PDB file of C-alpha atoms in Angstrom:
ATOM      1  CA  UNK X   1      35.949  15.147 -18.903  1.00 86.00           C
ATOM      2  CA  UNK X   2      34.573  13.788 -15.793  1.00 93.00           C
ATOM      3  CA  UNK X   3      33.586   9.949 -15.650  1.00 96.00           C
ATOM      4  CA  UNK X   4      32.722   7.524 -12.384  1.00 96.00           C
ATOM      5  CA  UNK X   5      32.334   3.839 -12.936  1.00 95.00           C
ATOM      6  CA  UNK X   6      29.882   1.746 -10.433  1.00 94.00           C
ATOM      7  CA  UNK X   7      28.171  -1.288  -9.920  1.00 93.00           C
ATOM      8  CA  UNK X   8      25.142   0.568 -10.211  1.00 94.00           C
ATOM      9  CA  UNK X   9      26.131   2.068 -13.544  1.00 95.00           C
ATOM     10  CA  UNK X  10      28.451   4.541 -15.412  1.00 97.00           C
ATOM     11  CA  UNK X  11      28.428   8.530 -15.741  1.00 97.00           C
ATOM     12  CA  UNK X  12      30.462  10.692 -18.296  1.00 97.00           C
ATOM     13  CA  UNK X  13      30.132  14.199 -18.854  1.00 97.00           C
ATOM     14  CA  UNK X  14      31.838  16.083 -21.208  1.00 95.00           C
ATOM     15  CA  UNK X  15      31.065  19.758 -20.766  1.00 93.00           C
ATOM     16  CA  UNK X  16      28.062  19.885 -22.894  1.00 94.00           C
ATOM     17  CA  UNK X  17      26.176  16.400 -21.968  1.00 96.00           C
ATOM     18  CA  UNK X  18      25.887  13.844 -19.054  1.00 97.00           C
ATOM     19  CA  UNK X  19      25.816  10.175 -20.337  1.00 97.00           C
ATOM     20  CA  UNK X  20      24.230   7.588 -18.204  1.00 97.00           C
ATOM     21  CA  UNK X  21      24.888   3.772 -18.660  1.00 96.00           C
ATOM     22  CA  UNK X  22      23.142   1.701 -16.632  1.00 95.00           C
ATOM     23  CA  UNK X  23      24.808  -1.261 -14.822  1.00 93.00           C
ATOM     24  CA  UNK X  24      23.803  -4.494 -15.618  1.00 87.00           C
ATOM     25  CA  UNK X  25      22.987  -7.483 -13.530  1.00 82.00           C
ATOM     26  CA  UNK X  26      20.325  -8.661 -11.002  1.00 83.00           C
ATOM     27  CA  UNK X  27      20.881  -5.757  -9.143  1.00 88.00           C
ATOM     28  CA  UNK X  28      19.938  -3.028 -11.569  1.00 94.00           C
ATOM     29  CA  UNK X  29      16.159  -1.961 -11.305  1.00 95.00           C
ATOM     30  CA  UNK X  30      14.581  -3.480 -14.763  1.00 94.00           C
ATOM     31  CA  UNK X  31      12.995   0.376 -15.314  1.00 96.00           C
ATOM     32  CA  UNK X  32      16.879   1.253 -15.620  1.00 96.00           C
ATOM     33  CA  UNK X  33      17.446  -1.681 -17.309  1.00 94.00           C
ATOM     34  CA  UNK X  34      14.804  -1.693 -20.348  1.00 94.00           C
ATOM     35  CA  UNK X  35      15.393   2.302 -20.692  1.00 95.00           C
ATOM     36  CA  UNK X  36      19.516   1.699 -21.525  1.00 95.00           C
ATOM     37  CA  UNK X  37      21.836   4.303 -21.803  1.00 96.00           C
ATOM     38  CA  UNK X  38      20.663   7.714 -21.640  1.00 96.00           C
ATOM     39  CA  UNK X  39      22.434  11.441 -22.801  1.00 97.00           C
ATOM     40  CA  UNK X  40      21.137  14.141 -20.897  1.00 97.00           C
ATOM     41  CA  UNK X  41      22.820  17.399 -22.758  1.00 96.00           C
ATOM     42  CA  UNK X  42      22.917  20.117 -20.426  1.00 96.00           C
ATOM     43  CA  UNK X  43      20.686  22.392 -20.881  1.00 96.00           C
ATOM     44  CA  UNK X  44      17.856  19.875 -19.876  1.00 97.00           C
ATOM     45  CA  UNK X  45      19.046  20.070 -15.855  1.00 97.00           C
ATOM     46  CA  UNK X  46      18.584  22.105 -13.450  1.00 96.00           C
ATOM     47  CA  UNK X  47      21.115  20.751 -10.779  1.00 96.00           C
ATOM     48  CA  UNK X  48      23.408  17.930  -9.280  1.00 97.00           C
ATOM     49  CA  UNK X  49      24.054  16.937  -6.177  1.00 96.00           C
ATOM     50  CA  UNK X  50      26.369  14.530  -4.184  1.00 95.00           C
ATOM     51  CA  UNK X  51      24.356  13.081  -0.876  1.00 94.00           C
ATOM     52  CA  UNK X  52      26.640  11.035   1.028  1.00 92.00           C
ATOM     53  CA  UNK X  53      26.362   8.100   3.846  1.00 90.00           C
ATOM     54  CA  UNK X  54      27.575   5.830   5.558  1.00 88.00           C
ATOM     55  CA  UNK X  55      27.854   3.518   2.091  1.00 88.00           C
ATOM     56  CA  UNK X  56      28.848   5.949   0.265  1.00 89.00           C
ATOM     57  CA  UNK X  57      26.157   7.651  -1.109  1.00 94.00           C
ATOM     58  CA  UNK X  58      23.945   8.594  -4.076  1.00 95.00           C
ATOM     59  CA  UNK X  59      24.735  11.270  -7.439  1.00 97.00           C
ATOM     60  CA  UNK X  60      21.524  12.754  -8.006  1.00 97.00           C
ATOM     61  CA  UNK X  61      20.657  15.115 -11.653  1.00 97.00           C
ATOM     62  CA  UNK X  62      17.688  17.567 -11.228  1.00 97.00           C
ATOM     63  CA  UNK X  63      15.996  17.865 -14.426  1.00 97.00           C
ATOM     64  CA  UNK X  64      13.737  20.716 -15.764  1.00 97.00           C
ATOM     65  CA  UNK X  65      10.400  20.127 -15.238  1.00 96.00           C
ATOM     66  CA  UNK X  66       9.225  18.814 -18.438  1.00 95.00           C
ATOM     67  CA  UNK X  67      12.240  17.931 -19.874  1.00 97.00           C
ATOM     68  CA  UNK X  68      12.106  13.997 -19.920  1.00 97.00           C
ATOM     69  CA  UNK X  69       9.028  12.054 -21.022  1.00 97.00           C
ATOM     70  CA  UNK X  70      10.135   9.193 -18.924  1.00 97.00           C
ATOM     71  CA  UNK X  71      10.139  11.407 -15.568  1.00 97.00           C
ATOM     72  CA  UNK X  72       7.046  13.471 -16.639  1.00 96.00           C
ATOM     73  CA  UNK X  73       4.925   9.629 -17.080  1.00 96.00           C
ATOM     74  CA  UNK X  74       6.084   9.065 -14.571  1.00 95.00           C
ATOM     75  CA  UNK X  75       5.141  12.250 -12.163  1.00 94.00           C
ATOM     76  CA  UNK X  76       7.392  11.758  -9.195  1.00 93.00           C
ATOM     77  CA  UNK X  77       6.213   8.379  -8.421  1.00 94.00           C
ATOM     78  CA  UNK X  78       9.673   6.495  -9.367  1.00 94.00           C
ATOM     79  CA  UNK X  79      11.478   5.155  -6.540  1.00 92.00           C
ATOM     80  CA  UNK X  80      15.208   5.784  -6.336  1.00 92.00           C
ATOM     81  CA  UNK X  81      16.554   2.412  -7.531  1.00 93.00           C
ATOM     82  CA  UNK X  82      14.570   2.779 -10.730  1.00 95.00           C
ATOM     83  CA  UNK X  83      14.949   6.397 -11.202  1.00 96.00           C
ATOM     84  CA  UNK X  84      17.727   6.466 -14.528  1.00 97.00           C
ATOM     85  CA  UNK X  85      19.185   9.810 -12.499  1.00 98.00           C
ATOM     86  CA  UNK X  86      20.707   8.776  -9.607  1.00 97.00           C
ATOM     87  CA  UNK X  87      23.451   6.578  -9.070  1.00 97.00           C
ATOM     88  CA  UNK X  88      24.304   4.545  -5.966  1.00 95.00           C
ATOM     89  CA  UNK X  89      28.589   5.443  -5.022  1.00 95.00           C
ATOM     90  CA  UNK X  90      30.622   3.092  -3.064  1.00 93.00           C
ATOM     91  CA  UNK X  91      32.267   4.944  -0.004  1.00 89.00           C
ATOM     92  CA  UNK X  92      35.889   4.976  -1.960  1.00 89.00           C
ATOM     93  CA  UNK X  93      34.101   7.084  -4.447  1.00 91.00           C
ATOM     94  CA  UNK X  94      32.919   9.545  -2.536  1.00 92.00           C
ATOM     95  CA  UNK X  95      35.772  11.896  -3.860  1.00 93.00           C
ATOM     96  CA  UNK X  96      34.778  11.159  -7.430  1.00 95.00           C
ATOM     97  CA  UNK X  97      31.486  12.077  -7.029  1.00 95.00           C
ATOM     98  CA  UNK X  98      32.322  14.996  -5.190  1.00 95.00           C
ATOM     99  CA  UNK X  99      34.663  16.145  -8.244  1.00 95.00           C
ATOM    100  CA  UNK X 100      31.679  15.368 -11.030  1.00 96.00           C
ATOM    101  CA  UNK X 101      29.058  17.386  -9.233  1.00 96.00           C
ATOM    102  CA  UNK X 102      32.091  20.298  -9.353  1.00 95.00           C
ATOM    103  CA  UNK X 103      32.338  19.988 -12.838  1.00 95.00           C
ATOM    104  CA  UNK X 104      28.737  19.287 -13.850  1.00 96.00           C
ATOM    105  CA  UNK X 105      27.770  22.790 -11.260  1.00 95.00           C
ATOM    106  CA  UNK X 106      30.260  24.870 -13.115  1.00 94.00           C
ATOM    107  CA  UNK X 107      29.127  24.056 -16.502  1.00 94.00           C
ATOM    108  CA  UNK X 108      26.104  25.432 -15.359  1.00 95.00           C
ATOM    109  CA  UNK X 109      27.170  28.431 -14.066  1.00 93.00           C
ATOM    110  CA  UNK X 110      29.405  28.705 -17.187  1.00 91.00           C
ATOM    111  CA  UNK X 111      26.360  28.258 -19.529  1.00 91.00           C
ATOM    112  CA  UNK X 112      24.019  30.522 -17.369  1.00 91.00           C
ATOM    113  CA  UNK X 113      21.405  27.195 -18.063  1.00 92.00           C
ATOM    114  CA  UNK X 114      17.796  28.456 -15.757  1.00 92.00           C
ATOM    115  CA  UNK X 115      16.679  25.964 -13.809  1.00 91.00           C
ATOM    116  CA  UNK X 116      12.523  26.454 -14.729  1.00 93.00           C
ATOM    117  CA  UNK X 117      10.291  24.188 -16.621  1.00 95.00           C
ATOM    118  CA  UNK X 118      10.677  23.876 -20.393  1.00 95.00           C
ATOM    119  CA  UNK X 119       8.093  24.064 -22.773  1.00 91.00           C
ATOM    120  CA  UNK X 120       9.251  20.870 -24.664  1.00 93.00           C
ATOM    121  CA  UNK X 121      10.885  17.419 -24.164  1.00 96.00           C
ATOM    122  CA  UNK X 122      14.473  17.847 -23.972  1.00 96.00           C
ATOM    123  CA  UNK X 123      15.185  13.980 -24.293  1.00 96.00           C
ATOM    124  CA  UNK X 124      13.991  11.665 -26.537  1.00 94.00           C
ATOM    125  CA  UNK X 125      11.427   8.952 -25.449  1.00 95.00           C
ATOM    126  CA  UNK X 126      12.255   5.027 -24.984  1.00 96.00           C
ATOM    127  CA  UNK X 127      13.034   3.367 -27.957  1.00 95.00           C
ATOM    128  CA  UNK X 128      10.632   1.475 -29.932  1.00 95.00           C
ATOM    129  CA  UNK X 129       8.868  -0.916 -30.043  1.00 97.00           C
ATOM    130  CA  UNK X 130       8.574  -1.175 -26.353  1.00 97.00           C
ATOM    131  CA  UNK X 131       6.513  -3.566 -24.300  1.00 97.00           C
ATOM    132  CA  UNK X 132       6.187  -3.849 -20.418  1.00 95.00           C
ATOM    133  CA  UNK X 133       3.697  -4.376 -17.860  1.00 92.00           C
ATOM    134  CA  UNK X 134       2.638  -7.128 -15.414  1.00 90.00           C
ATOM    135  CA  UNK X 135      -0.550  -7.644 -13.563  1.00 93.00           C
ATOM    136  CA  UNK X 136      -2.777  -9.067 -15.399  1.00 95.00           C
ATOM    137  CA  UNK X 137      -1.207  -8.452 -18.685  1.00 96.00           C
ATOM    138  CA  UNK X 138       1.523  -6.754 -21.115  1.00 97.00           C
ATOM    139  CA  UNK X 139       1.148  -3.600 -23.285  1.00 97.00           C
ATOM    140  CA  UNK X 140       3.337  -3.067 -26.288  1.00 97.00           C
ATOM    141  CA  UNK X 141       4.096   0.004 -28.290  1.00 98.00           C
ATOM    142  CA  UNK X 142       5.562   0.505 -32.283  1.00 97.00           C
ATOM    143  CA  UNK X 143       5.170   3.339 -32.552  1.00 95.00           C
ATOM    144  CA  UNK X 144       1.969   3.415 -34.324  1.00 96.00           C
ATOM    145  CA  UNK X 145      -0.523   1.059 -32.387  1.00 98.00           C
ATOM    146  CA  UNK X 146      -0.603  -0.020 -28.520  1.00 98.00           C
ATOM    147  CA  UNK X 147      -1.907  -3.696 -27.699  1.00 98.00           C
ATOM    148  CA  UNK X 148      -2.685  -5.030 -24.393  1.00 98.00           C
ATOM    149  CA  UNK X 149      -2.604  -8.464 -23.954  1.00 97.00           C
ATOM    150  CA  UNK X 150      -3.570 -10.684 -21.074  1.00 97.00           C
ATOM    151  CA  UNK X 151      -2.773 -13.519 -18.831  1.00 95.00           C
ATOM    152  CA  UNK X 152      -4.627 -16.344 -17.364  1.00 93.00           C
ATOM    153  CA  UNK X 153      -4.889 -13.536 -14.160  1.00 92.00           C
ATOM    154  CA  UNK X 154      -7.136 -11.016 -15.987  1.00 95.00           C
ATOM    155  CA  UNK X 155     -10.568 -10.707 -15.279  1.00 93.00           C
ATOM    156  CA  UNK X 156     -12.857 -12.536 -17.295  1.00 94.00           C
ATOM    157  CA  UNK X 157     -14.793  -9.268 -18.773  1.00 92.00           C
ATOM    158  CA  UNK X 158     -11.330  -9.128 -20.190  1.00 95.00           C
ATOM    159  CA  UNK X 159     -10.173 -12.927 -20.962  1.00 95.00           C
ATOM    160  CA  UNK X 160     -13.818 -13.020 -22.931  1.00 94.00           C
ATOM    161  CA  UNK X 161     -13.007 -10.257 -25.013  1.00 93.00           C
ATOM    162  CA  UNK X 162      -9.603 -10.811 -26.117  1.00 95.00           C
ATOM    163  CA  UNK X 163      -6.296  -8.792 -26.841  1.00 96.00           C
ATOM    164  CA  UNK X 164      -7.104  -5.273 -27.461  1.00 97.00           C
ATOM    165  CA  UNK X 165      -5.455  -3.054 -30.039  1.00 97.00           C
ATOM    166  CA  UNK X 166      -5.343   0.637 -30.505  1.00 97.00           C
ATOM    167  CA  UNK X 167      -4.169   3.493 -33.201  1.00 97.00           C
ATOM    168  CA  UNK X 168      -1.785   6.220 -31.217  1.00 97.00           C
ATOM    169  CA  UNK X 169      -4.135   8.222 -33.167  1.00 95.00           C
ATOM    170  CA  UNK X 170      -7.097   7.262 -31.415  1.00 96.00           C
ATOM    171  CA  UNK X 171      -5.255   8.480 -27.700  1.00 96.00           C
ATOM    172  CA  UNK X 172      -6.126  11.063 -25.845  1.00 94.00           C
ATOM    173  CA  UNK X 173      -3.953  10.444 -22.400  1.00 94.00           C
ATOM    174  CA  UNK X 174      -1.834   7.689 -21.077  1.00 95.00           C
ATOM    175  CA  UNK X 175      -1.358   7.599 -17.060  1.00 95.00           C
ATOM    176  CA  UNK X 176       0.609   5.475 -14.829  1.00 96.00           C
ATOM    177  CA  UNK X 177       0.289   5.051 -11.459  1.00 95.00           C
ATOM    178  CA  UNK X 178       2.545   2.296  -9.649  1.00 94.00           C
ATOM    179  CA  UNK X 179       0.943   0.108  -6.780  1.00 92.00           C
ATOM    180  CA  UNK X 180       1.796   1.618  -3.478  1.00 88.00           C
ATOM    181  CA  UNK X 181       0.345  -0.108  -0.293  1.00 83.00           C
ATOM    182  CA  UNK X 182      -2.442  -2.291  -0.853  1.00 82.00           C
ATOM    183  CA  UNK X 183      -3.910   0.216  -3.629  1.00 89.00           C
ATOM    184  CA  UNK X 184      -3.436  -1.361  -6.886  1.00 93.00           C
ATOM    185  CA  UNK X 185      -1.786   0.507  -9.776  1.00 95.00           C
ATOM    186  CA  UNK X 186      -2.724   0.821 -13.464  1.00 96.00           C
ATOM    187  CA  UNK X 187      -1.624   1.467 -16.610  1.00 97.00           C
ATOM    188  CA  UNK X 188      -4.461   3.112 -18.724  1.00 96.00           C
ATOM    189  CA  UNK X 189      -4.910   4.573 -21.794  1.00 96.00           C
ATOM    190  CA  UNK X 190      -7.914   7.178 -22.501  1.00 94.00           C
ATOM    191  CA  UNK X 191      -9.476   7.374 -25.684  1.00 94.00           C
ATOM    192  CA  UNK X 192     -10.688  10.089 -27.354  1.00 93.00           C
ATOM    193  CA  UNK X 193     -14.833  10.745 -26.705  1.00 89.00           C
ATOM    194  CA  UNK X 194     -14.196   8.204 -23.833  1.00 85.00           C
ATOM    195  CA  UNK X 195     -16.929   9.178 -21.220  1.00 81.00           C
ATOM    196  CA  UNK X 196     -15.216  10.727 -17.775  1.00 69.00           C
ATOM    197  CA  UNK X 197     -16.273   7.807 -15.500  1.00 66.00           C
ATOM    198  CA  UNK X 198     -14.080   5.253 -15.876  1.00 76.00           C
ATOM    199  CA  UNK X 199     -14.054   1.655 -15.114  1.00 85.00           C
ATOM    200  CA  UNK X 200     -12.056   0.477 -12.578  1.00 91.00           C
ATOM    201  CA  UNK X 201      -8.856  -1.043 -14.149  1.00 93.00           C
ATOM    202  CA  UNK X 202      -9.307  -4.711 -13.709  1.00 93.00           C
ATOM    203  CA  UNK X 203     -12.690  -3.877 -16.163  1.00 93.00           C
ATOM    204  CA  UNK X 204     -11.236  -1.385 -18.295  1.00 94.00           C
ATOM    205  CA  UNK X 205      -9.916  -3.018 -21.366  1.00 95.00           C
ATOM    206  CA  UNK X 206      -8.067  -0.353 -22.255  1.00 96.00           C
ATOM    207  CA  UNK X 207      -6.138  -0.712 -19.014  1.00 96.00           C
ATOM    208  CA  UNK X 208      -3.834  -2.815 -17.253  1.00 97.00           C
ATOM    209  CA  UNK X 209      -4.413  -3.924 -13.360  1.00 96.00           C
ATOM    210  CA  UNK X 210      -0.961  -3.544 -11.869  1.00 96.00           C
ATOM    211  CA  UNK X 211      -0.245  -5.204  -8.265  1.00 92.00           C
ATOM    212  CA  UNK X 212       3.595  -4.329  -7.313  1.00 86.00           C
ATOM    213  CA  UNK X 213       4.646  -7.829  -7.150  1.00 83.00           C
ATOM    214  CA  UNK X 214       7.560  -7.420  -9.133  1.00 87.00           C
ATOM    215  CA  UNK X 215       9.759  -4.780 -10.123  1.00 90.00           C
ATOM    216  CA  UNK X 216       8.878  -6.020 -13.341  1.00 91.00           C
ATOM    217  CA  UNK X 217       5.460  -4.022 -13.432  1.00 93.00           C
ATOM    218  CA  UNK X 218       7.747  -0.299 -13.466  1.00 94.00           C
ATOM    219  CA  UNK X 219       8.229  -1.247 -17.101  1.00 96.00           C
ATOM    220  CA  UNK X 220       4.779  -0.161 -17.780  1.00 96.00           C
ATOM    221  CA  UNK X 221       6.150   3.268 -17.268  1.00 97.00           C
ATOM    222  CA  UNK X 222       7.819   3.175 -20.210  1.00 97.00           C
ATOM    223  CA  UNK X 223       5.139   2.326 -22.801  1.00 97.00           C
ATOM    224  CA  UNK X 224       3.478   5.272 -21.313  1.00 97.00           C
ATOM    225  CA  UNK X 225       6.390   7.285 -21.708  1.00 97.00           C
ATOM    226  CA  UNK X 226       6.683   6.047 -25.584  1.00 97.00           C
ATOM    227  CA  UNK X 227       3.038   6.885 -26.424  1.00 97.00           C
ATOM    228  CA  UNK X 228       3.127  10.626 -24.187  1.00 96.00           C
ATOM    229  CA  UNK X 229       6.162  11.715 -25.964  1.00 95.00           C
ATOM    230  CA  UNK X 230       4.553  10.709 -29.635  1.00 95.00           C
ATOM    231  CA  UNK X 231       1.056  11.912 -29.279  1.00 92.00           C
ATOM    232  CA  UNK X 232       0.349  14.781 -31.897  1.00 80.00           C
ATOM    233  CA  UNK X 233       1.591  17.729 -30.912  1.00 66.00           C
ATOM    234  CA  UNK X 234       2.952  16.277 -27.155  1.00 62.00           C
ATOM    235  CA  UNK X 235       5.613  18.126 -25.156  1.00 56.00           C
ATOM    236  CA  UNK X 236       7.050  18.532 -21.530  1.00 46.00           C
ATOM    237  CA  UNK X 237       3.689  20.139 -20.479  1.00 46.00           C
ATOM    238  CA  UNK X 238       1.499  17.397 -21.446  1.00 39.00           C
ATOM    239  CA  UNK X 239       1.544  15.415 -18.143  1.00 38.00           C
ATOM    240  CA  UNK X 240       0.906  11.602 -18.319  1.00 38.00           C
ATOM    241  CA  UNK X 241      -0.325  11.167 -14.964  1.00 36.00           C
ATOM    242  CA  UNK X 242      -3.470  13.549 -14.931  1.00 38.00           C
ATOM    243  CA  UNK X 243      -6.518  11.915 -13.076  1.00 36.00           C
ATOM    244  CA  UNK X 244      -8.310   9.799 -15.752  1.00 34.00           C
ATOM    245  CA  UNK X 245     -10.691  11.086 -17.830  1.00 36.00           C
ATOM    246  CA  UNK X 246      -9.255  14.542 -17.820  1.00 36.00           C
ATOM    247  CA  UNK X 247      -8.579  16.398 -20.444  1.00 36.00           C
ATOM    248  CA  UNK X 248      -5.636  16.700 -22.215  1.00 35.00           C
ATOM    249  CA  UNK X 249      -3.158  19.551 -21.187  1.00 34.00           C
ATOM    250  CA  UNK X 250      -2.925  22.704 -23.049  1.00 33.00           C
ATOM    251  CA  UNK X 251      -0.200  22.344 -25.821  1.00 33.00           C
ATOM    252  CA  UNK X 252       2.332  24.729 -25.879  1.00 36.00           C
ATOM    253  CA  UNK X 253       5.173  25.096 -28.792  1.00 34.00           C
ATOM    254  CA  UNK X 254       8.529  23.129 -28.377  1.00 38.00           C
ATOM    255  CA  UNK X 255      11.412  25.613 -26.733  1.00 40.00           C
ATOM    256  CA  UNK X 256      13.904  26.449 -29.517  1.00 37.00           C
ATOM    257  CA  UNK X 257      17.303  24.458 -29.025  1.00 40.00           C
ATOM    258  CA  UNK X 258      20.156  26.661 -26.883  1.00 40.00           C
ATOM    259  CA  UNK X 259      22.760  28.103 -28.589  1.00 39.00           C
ATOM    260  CA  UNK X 260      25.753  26.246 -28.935  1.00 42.00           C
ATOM    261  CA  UNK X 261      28.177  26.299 -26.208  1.00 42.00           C
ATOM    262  CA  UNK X 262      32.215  27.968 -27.759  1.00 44.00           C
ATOM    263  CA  UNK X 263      34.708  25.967 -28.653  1.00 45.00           C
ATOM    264  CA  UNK X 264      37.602  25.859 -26.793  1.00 43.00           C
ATOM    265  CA  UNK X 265      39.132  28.085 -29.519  1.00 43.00           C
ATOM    266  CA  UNK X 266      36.246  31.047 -29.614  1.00 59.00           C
ATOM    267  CA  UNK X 267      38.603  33.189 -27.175  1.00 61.00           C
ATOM    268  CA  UNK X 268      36.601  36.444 -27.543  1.00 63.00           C
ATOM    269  CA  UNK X 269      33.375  34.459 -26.487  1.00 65.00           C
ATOM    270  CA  UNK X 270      34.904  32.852 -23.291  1.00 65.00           C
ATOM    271  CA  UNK X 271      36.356  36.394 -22.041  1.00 65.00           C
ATOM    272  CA  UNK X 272      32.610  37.735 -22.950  1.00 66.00           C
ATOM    273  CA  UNK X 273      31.492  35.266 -20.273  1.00 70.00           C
ATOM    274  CA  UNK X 274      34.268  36.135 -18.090  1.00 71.00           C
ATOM    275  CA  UNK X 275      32.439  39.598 -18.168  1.00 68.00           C
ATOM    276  CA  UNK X 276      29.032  38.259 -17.719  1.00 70.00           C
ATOM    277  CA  UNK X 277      29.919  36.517 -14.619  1.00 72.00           C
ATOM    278  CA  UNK X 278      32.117  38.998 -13.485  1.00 73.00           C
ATOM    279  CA  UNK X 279      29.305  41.498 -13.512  1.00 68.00           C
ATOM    280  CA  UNK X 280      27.072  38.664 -11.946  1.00 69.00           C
ATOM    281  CA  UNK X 281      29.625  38.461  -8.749  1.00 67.00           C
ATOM    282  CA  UNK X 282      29.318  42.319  -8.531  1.00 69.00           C
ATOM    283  CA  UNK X 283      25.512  42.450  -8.629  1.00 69.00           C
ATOM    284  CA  UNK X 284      25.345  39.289  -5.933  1.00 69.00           C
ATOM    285  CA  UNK X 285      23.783  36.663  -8.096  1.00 60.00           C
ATOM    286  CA  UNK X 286      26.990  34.661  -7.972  1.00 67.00           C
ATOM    287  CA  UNK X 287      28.432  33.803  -4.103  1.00 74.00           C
ATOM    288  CA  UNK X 288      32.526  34.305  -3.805  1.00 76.00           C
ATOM    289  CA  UNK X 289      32.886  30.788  -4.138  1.00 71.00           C
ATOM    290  CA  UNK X 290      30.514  30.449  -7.052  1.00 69.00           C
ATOM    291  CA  UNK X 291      32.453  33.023  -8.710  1.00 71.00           C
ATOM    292  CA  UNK X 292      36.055  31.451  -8.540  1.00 76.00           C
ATOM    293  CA  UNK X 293      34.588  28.023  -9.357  1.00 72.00           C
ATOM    294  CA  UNK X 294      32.877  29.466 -12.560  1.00 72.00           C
ATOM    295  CA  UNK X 295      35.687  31.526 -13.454  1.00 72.00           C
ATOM    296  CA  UNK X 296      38.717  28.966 -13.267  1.00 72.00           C
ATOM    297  CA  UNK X 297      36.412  26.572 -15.400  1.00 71.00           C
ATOM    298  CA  UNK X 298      36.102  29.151 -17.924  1.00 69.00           C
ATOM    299  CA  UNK X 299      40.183  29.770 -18.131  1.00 70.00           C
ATOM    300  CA  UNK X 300      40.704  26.005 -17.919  1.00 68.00           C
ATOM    301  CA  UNK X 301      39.231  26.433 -21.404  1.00 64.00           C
ATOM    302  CA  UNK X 302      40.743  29.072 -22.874  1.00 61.00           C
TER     303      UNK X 302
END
């Protein structure tokens, strides 16, 4: 068992997942804050790392591409303080971090996890129902049907006709795309037979106008998150950030779950994988270092 307890939030892992609590206060990102605690088993990452400073520094997970809905809505466009896999160390932690990353790195090694895409979401989308937004107005999420709802800031095209409400049957695509510089973001939602040229978002009503003036507006990621991870069929491949009016991604089948990782009591399976990574060391997959670290993690447990 590794744990490490900050402001910024709280990571356990205990050989088979990494749990995430966020930290709470002013200071916690609300994307982080909205999304709560998350459990990231292991065979959804594809590394760790430990970056220090002169703070302290910042515990970063790598996930497989495709393996969080959250991360895959959003498409690389989080910044760090909302990103729900990282965590901000204080400079007397530095040690601690260094020690989880050990742990977390030999698991892996242990487990012989591949660090690729996956064919399916791995973790489960944000809890409904979900609402966020900001802009010129709020979009909410049961599960079943999306509504977008404005505020006295909304275009009049938009005030005139009224909240707008949607079956998730009726989607074809959600994307998100954050402000950044003086480019507005959005938060739109393409319906299926929708025509390919598409209103800009401050007309669409099927669209929120987002402006970055609060940290407030991230939330929006996570209604698209909700819907992309519950549209017939969805998985890791079915990216939420495509340009709008595109098409929706090929489907591809779920992955099928990993087999289960031994118990600390299955001796013949642990010398097995003593074996494996023995002949991995001899073939040069697995440095001298890599080796020893893998192999004293697997006779810890025996």
């Amino acid at each position: 068992m590794a744990e490490i307890t900050q402001r910024d939030g709280t990571w356990t892992f205990d050989g088979e997942t990494v749990w995430i609590a966020p930290g709470r206060g002013k200071g916690i990102h609300p994307l982080r804050q909205e999304l709560g605690e998350r459990a990231v088993p292991l065979r959804a990452l594809a590394g760790i790392s430990f970056e220090p400073d002169r703070k302290g520094g910042r515990l970063r997970l790598r996930l497989r591409d495709g393996a969080c809905p959250v991360l895959r809505a959003a498409d690389g466009r989080l910044k760090d303080t909302a990103d729900p896999y990282q965590l901000t160390v204080e400079k007397d932690r530095s040690g601690v971090a260094e020690y989880f990353v050990d742990e977390v790195r030999n698991a892996l090694l242990i487990e012989q996890v591949p660090a690729g895409p996956v064919d399916g979401f791995l973790l489960p989308g944000p809890a409904v129902p979900v609402a966020g937004g900001g802009g010129d107005g709020t979009a909410s999420f049961d599960g079943e049907t999306i509504r977008l709802t404005w505020n006295w800031k909304a275009n009049d095209s938009k005030l005139s006709g009224g909240p707008v409400s949607f079956p998730l049957s009726d989607v074809a695509a959600v994307h998100w795309v954050p402000s950044i510089g003086l480019e507005n973001g959005h938060l739109r939602f393409v319906l299926k037979g929708a025509p390919a040229a598409v209103r800009a978002a401050e007309h669409d009503p099927y669209a929120l106008d987002l402006w970055g003036l609060s940290k407030k507006e991230y939330t929006a990621a996570l209604v698209a998150a909700a819907v992309l991870v519950r549209l017939p069929d969805a998985t890791g491949k079915t990216a939420g950030a495509a340009p709008a009016g595109a098409a929706p991604a090929e489907i591809e089948a779920p992955a099928a779950p990993a087999p289960a990782a031994p118990t600390g009591d299955d001796h013949d399976a642990l010398l097995r994988r003593l074996r494996e990574l023995g002949e991995l060391h001899r073939s040069g997959v697995l440095t001298d270092d890599e080796f020893a670290a893998a192999k004293q993690a697997v006779l810890k447990r025996l």
